[in-house]
C-alpha positions as a Python dict, from the first residue, in 0.01 Angstrom:
ca = {
    (1, 'M'): (0, 0, 0),
    (2, 'S'): (75, -371, -4),
    (3, 'K'): (-122, -595, 222),
    (4, 'L'): (55, -714, 535),
    (5, 'L'): (107, -1082, 582),
    (6, 'P'): (-49, -1216, 905),
    (7, 'F'): (281, -1243, 1093),
    (8, 'E'): (370, -884, 989),
    (9, 'D'): (41, -736, 1113),
    (10, 'P'): (69, -628, 1480),
    (11, 'N'): (-310, -651, 1513),
    (12, 'H'): (-325, -1010, 1394),
    (13, 'F'): (-381, -1271, 1662),
    (14, 'L'): (-353, -1635, 1576),
    (15, 'D'): (-665, -1840, 1618),
    (16, 'P'): (-596, -2184, 1772),
    (17, 'G'): (-719, -2330, 1447),
    (18, 'D'): (-430, -2161, 1264),
    (19, 'I'): (-178, -2353, 1470),
    (20, 'G'): (-317, -2697, 1403),
    (21, 'P'): (-351, -2987, 1647),
    (22, 'E'): (-91, -3019, 1919),
    (23, 'L'): (154, -3294, 1831),
    (24, 'P'): (204, -3570, 2087),
    (25, 'P'): (553, -3605, 2236),
    (26, 'P'): (783, -3851, 2059),
    (27, 'P'): (767, -4205, 2194),
    (28, 'E'): (988, -4277, 2490),
    (29, 'E'): (1311, -4458, 2402),
    (30, 'L'): (1489, -4650, 2677),
    (31, 'V'): (1865, -4665, 2695),
    (32, 'W'): (2045, -4916, 2914),
    (33, 'H'): (2324, -4879, 3167),
    (34, 'Y'): (2500, -5213, 3220),
    (35, 'T'): (2635, -5274, 3570),
    (36, 'K'): (2770, -5558, 3779),
    (37, 'H'): (2550, -5754, 4021),
    (38, 'W'): (2672, -5606, 4347),
    (39, 'T'): (2653, -5248, 4214),
    (40, 'L'): (2278, -5242, 4143),
    (41, 'E'): (2171, -5243, 4508),
    (42, 'I'): (2412, -4954, 4578),
    (43, 'I'): (2279, -4753, 4282),
    (44, 'L'): (1919, -4801, 4392),
    (45, 'A'): (1981, -4724, 4759),
    (46, 'A'): (2187, -4411, 4690),
    (47, 'H'): (1992, -4296, 4379),
    (48, 'I'): (2327, -4230, 4211),
    (49, 'L'): (2498, -4309, 3882),
    (50, 'R'): (2865, -4229, 3837),
    (51, 'A'): (2995, -4020, 3548),
    (52, 'S'): (3365, -4071, 3479),
    (53, 'D'): (3620, -3812, 3375),
    (54, 'I'): (3655, -3850, 3000),
    (55, 'R'): (4033, -3877, 3043),
    (56, 'S'): (4002, -4201, 3240),
    (57, 'M'): (3766, -4387, 3010),
    (58, 'N'): (3889, -4715, 2871),
    (59, 'D'): (3835, -4596, 2514),
    (60, 'T'): (4027, -4266, 2531),
    (61, 'K'): (4187, -4365, 2200),
    (62, 'E'): (3853, -4285, 2040),
    (63, 'L'): (3922, -3916, 2103),
    (64, 'H'): (4214, -3954, 1864),
    (65, 'Q'): (3974, -4098, 1608),
    (66, 'G'): (3747, -3795, 1650),
    (67, 'I'): (4038, -3553, 1619),
    (68, 'K'): (4142, -3729, 1300),
    (69, 'R'): (3794, -3685, 1150),
    (70, 'V'): (3784, -3313, 1237),
    (71, 'R'): (4125, -3266, 1074),
    (72, 'Q'): (3997, -3445, 766),
    (73, 'A'): (3699, -3207, 760),
    (74, 'F'): (3940, -2913, 793),
    (75, 'K'): (4154, -3032, 501),
    (76, 'K'): (3844, -3082, 286),
    (77, 'L'): (3724, -2730, 371),
    (78, 'E'): (4066, -2586, 291),
    (79, 'R'): (4078, -2777, -38),
    (80, 'D'): (3726, -2691, -153),
    (81, 'W'): (3695, -2332, -26),
    (82, 'D'): (3670, -2065, -294),
    (83, 'Y'): (3636, -1698, -198),
    (84, 'R'): (3449, -1637, -524),
    (85, 'D'): (3153, -1832, -383),
    (86, 'G'): (3077, -1538, -159),
    (87, 'G'): (3138, -1716, 169),
    (88, 'P'): (3311, -1562, 470),
    (89, 'E'): (3684, -1511, 461),
    (90, 'I'): (3870, -1786, 643),
    (91, 'E'): (4217, -1755, 794),
    (92, 'F'): (4312, -2119, 765),
    (93, 'G'): (4639, -2076, 954),
    (94, 'E'): (4459, -1931, 1257),
    (95, 'L'): (4184, -2192, 1233),
    (96, 'K'): (4439, -2474, 1234),
    (97, 'E'): (4606, -2322, 1539),
    (98, 'E'): (4272, -2307, 1721),
    (99, 'L'): (4202, -2669, 1627),
    (100, 'D'): (4533, -2774, 1780),
    (101, 'I'): (4446, -2586, 2101),
    (102, 'A'): (4100, -2744, 2112),
    (103, 'A'): (4250, -3089, 2056),
    (104, 'G'): (4444, -3044, 2378),
    (105, 'A'): (4127, -2935, 2558),
    (106, 'A'): (3964, -3265, 2465),
    (107, 'F'): (4208, -3441, 2701),
    (108, 'D'): (4201, -3177, 2973),
    (109, 'G'): (3921, -3302, 3194),
    (110, 'S'): (3663, -3111, 2996),
    (111, 'A'): (3370, -3341, 3069),
    (112, 'F'): (3235, -3637, 3263),
    (113, 'V'): (3027, -3904, 3093),
    (114, 'T'): (2801, -4198, 3177),
    (115, 'S'): (2759, -4462, 2907),
    (116, 'F'): (2435, -4626, 2799),
    (117, 'S'): (2340, -4861, 2516),
    (118, 'R'): (2034, -4865, 2295),
    (119, 'A'): (2048, -5248, 2319),
    (120, 'K'): (1873, -5378, 2631),
    (121, 'D'): (1995, -5738, 2614),
    (122, 'S'): (2329, -5745, 2433),
    (123, 'T'): (2555, -6045, 2479),
    (124, 'D'): (2857, -5827, 2402),
    (125, 'Q'): (2755, -5579, 2672),
    (126, 'W'): (2702, -5853, 2929),
    (127, 'K'): (3048, -5989, 2853),
    (128, 'A'): (3230, -5656, 2856),
    (129, 'Y'): (3063, -5454, 3129),
    (130, 'A'): (2811, -5632, 3351),
    (131, 'K'): (2919, -5998, 3333),
    (132, 'P'): (2653, -6272, 3304),
    (133, 'D'): (2516, -6213, 3655),
    (134, 'G'): (2489, -5835, 3613),
    (135, 'F'): (2200, -5605, 3527),
    (136, 'A'): (2100, -5346, 3267),
    (137, 'I'): (1913, -5040, 3399),
    (138, 'G'): (1668, -4888, 3151),
    (139, 'I'): (1595, -4515, 3167),
    (140, 'P'): (1426, -4288, 2912),
    (141, 'R'): (1670, -4116, 2686),
    (142, 'D'): (1657, -3734, 2704),
    (143, 'V'): (1565, -3713, 3072),
    (144, 'R'): (1773, -3479, 3286),
    (145, 'L'): (2017, -3620, 3539),
    (146, 'S'): (2141, -3361, 3790),
    (147, 'V'): (2488, -3328, 3937),
    (148, 'L'): (2487, -3404, 4309),
    (149, 'G'): (2635, -3098, 4477),
    (150, 'V'): (2582, -2737, 4576),
    (151, 'E'): (2613, -2451, 4330),
    (152, 'P'): (2900, -2217, 4425),
    (153, 'E'): (2808, -1866, 4539),
    (154, 'T'): (3060, -1712, 4301),
    (155, 'Y'): (3229, -1836, 3987),
    (156, 'P'): (3600, -1787, 3929),
    (157, 'R'): (3672, -1530, 3659),
    (158, 'G'): (3740, -1684, 3325),
    (159, 'Q'): (3547, -2006, 3383),
    (160, 'Y'): (3267, -2036, 3134),
    (161, 'I'): (2955, -2236, 3213),
    (162, 'E'): (2840, -2378, 2883),
    (163, 'E'): (2501, -2310, 2735),
    (164, 'T'): (2442, -2685, 2733),
    (165, 'P'): (2629, -2822, 3036),
    (166, 'L'): (2411, -3136, 3037),
    (167, 'R'): (2351, -3317, 2708),
    (168, 'W'): (2293, -3652, 2544),
    (169, 'I'): (2539, -3760, 2273),
    (170, 'T'): (2478, -4037, 2020),
    (171, 'L'): (2799, -4203, 1906),
    (172, 'R'): (2878, -4234, 1536),
    (173, 'Y'): (3045, -4547, 1397),
    (174, 'R'): (3011, -4520, 1017),
    (175, 'K'): (3283, -4317, 847),
    (176, 'A'): (3031, -4110, 650),
    (177, 'D'): (2839, -4026, 969),
    (178, 'Q'): (3162, -3941, 1149),
    (179, 'I'): (3276, -3704, 876),
    (180, 'A'): (2934, -3537, 870),
    (181, 'Q'): (2956, -3499, 1249),
    (182, 'A'): (3306, -3353, 1219),
    (183, 'E'): (3202, -3109, 946),
    (184, 'E'): (2906, -2989, 1154),
    (185, 'G'): (3131, -2944, 1458),
    (186, 'L'): (3390, -2758, 1252),
    (187, 'G'): (3125, -2524, 1117),
    (188, 'R'): (2991, -2444, 1463),
    (189, 'L'): (3345, -2399, 1595),
    (190, 'M'): (3422, -2150, 1317),
    (191, 'S'): (3104, -1961, 1401),
    (192, 'E'): (3200, -1932, 1768),
    (193, 'L'): (3556, -1823, 1681),
    (194, 'G'): (3418, -1562, 1443),
    (195, 'E'): (3197, -1430, 1721),
    (196, 'A'): (3497, -1426, 1956),
    (197, 'S'): (3697, -1211, 1713),
    (198, 'Y'): (3408, -970, 1666),
    (199, 'V'): (3337, -931, 2038),
    (200, 'S'): (3706, -891, 2125),
    (201, 'A'): (3739, -614, 1868),
    (202, 'K'): (3434, -433, 2006),
    (203, 'H'): (3532, -460, 2373),
    (204, 'D'): (3897, -377, 2424),
    (205, 'D'): (3863, -337, 2801),
    (206, 'M'): (3763, -696, 2872),
    (207, 'D'): (3818, -1015, 2682),
    (208, 'L'): (3455, -1119, 2635),
    (209, 'G'): (3577, -1309, 2332),
    (210, 'S'): (3718, -1573, 2569),
    (211, 'I'): (3360, -1686, 2635),
    (212, 'F'): (3310, -1768, 2268),
    (213, 'R'): (3651, -1931, 2242),
    (214, 'D'): (3559, -2155, 2536),
    (215, 'R'): (3232, -2237, 2364),
    (216, 'A'): (3426, -2324, 2050),
    (217, 'K'): (3635, -2571, 2250),
    (218, 'S'): (3318, -2724, 2392),
    (219, 'V'): (3172, -2768, 2043),
    (220, 'Y'): (3495, -2934, 1937),
    (221, 'V'): (3504, -3171, 2235),
    (222, 'D'): (3144, -3278, 2174),
    (223, 'S'): (3222, -3349, 1809),
    (224, 'V'): (3524, -3568, 1877),
    (225, 'A'): (3358, -3740, 2174),
    (226, 'A'): (3072, -3854, 1949),
    (227, 'I'): (3303, -4054, 1722),
    (228, 'K'): (3394, -4414, 1798),
    (229, 'H'): (3565, -4692, 1605),
    (230, 'K'): (3338, -4915, 1397),
    (231, 'A'): (3464, -5221, 1588),
    (232, 'F'): (3239, -5107, 1877),
    (233, 'K'): (2929, -5060, 1662),
    (234, 'S'): (2742, -5341, 1836),
    (235, 'E'): (2749, -5141, 2161),
    (236, 'R'): (2510, -4881, 2010),
    (237, 'E'): (2638, -4640, 2271),
    (238, 'V'): (2474, -4321, 2391),
    (239, 'R'): (2646, -4095, 2641),
    (240, 'Y'): (2516, -3850, 2897),
    (241, 'A'): (2784, -3581, 2913),
    (242, 'V'): (2833, -3320, 3184),
    (243, 'T'): (3057, -3016, 3170),
    (244, 'R'): (3324, -3016, 3437),
    (245, 'P'): (3151, -2876, 3750),
    (246, 'S'): (3255, -2534, 3878),
    (247, 'A'): (3207, -2658, 4235),
    (248, 'P'): (3522, -2851, 4333),
    (249, 'A'): (3335, -3043, 4604),
    (250, 'A'): (3116, -3206, 4338),
    (251, 'I'): (3422, -3381, 4192),
    (252, 'K'): (3520, -3696, 4379),
    (253, 'V'): (3819, -3929, 4355),
    (254, 'D'): (3802, -4308, 4359),
    (255, 'P'): (4060, -4410, 4624),
    (256, 'S'): (4130, -4742, 4454),
    (257, 'T'): (4209, -4594, 4112),
    (258, 'G'): (4275, -4225, 4170),
    (259, 'R'): (4026, -4141, 3894),
    (260, 'E'): (3790, -3846, 3919),
    (261, 'Y'): (3415, -3884, 3888),
    (262, 'I'): (3092, -3702, 3969),
    (263, 'E'): (2761, -3835, 4095),
    (264, 'L'): (2439, -3801, 3896),
    (265, 'T'): (2096, -3832, 4049),
    (266, 'G'): (1730, -3811, 3948),
    (267, 'A'): (1597, -3461, 3884),
    (268, 'L'): (1340, -3304, 4111),
    (269, 'P'): (1045, -3282, 4101),
    (270, 'D'): (992, -3509, 3797),
    (271, 'P'): (1277, -3750, 3716),
    (272, 'F'): (1101, -3859, 3395),
    (273, 'D'): (1067, -3509, 3247),
    (274, 'R'): (1200, -3500, 2890),
    (275, 'D'): (1081, -3147, 2821),
    (276, 'W'): (1366, -2967, 2997),
    (277, 'Q'): (1572, -2707, 2814),
    (278, 'P'): (1936, -2817, 2774),
    (279, 'N'): (2048, -2452, 2754),
    (280, 'D'): (1909, -2368, 3098),
    (281, 'P'): (1901, -2674, 3320),
    (282, 'E'): (1908, -2706, 3697),
    (283, 'Y'): (2268, -2816, 3698),
    (284, 'Y'): (2317, -2895, 4067),
    (285, 'Q'): (2099, -3076, 4318),
    (286, 'S'): (2194, -3082, 4685),
    (287, 'T'): (2010, -3404, 4775),
    (288, 'P'): (1973, -3731, 4581),
    (289, 'A'): (1636, -3827, 4436),
    (290, 'R'): (1504, -4143, 4273),
    (291, 'L'): (1657, -4215, 3934),
    (292, 'P'): (1425, -4229, 3629),
    (293, 'I'): (1426, -4608, 3607),
    (294, 'R'): (1162, -4774, 3389),
    (295, 'A'): (1299, -5128, 3373),
    (296, 'I'): (1578, -5358, 3485),
    (297, 'C'): (1699, -5646, 3269),
    (298, 'V'): (1833, -5937, 3472),
    (299, 'G'): (2157, -6077, 3330),
    (300, 'P'): (2150, -6424, 3172),
    (301, 'G'): (2375, -6579, 3439),
    (302, 'N'): (2126, -6509, 3720),
    (303, 'P'): (1862, -6758, 3835),
    (304, 'F'): (1574, -6538, 3723),
    (305, 'A'): (1301, -6632, 3973),
    (306, 'H'): (1531, -6589, 4273),
    (307, 'T'): (1700, -6275, 4141),
    (308, 'K'): (1366, -6112, 4052),
    (309, 'V'): (1257, -6141, 4416),
    (310, 'E'): (1593, -5994, 4523),
    (311, 'V'): (1563, -5698, 4285),
    (312, 'E'): (1202, -5634, 4390),
    (313, 'R'): (1319, -5614, 4751),
    (314, 'W'): (1595, -5366, 4660),
    (315, 'L'): (1349, -5153, 4462),
    (316, 'S'): (1093, -5150, 4741),
    (317, 'S'): (1351, -5061, 5007),
    (318, 'A'): (1472, -4767, 4795),
    (319, 'G'): (1119, -4638, 4723),
    (320, 'Y'): (1091, -4737, 4357),
    (321, 'S'): (765, -4861, 4208),
    (322, 'G'): (633, -4955, 3865),
    (323, 'V'): (970, -5083, 3744),
    (324, 'D'): (953, -5372, 3494),
    (325, 'I'): (1190, -5660, 3567),
    (326, 'I'): (1289, -5835, 3244),
    (327, 'K'): (1451, -6172, 3188),
    (328, 'S'): (1750, -6178, 2952),
    (329, 'K'): (1727, -6396, 2643),
    (330, 'S'): (2102, -6395, 2583),
    (331, 'P'): (2261, -6741, 2553),
    (332, 'L'): (2553, -6628, 2772),
    (333, 'R'): (2584, -6818, 3098),
}
């Protein structure tokens, strides 16, 4: 009889020494949300950041760029695929049809996003988004931001709540990175579609396969939403994306623009927790809580000494403490 390996032996219990030392968490990386001067006090007082419907973003054209990259990945797969390699059989006609359907879903209000930058003091960002007298709010990347609202008692049939309804997305600017992103997304999409076909064949009485087809669309949307034109590379953008809420009351409309948005707030009980599981988050939160703010960079057009006192007063009134206030070094005035 061959000797069992430790992990095959039901009587084997790991000694803590077998596991090795516990690794420390990765260092905290701050990402920065640029906002205009008058907005900061409102954000702090309400503990709310807005996430905009992806359809209304000023760079919606970037979705076309993402769709283009996924189509390029599809053509490469179709060109290079050889059944003699032993891979799964692929119905390219059906796959192309599903890609066309998913491309439409990308513009169908599938998600809401809030934009951040990995650059805390970017002249380009001051110019484009906050103006010289604005601010940049620094929060740790990978924290959870909850949707302000109440979870519905029942979900309408056919609406799928994604496994990862809250997620961080890093944008890709280099063509090679974009194609790699598109190929990964295409592979995951094919996997979900394959699962949909299998489940539908096994369960004729209910279309459980629709769940996997919806997941495939979500994978596709994430892939194309992570691709942005290289002209915007200096923005170093990171997005916090939220699946469209199933509670209609959580979706609000800006009366001045008619655009839909949702409100994000700090997660209870620990707004700085980065150890949450994206596949099982607390999606809704009925009351706002302090945002996970580590620092605020004061825009270069502000008189720093005076503005620092003003920001400290706003922070104190809203119950924030331990927030670093940083002076911009940008030459913009």
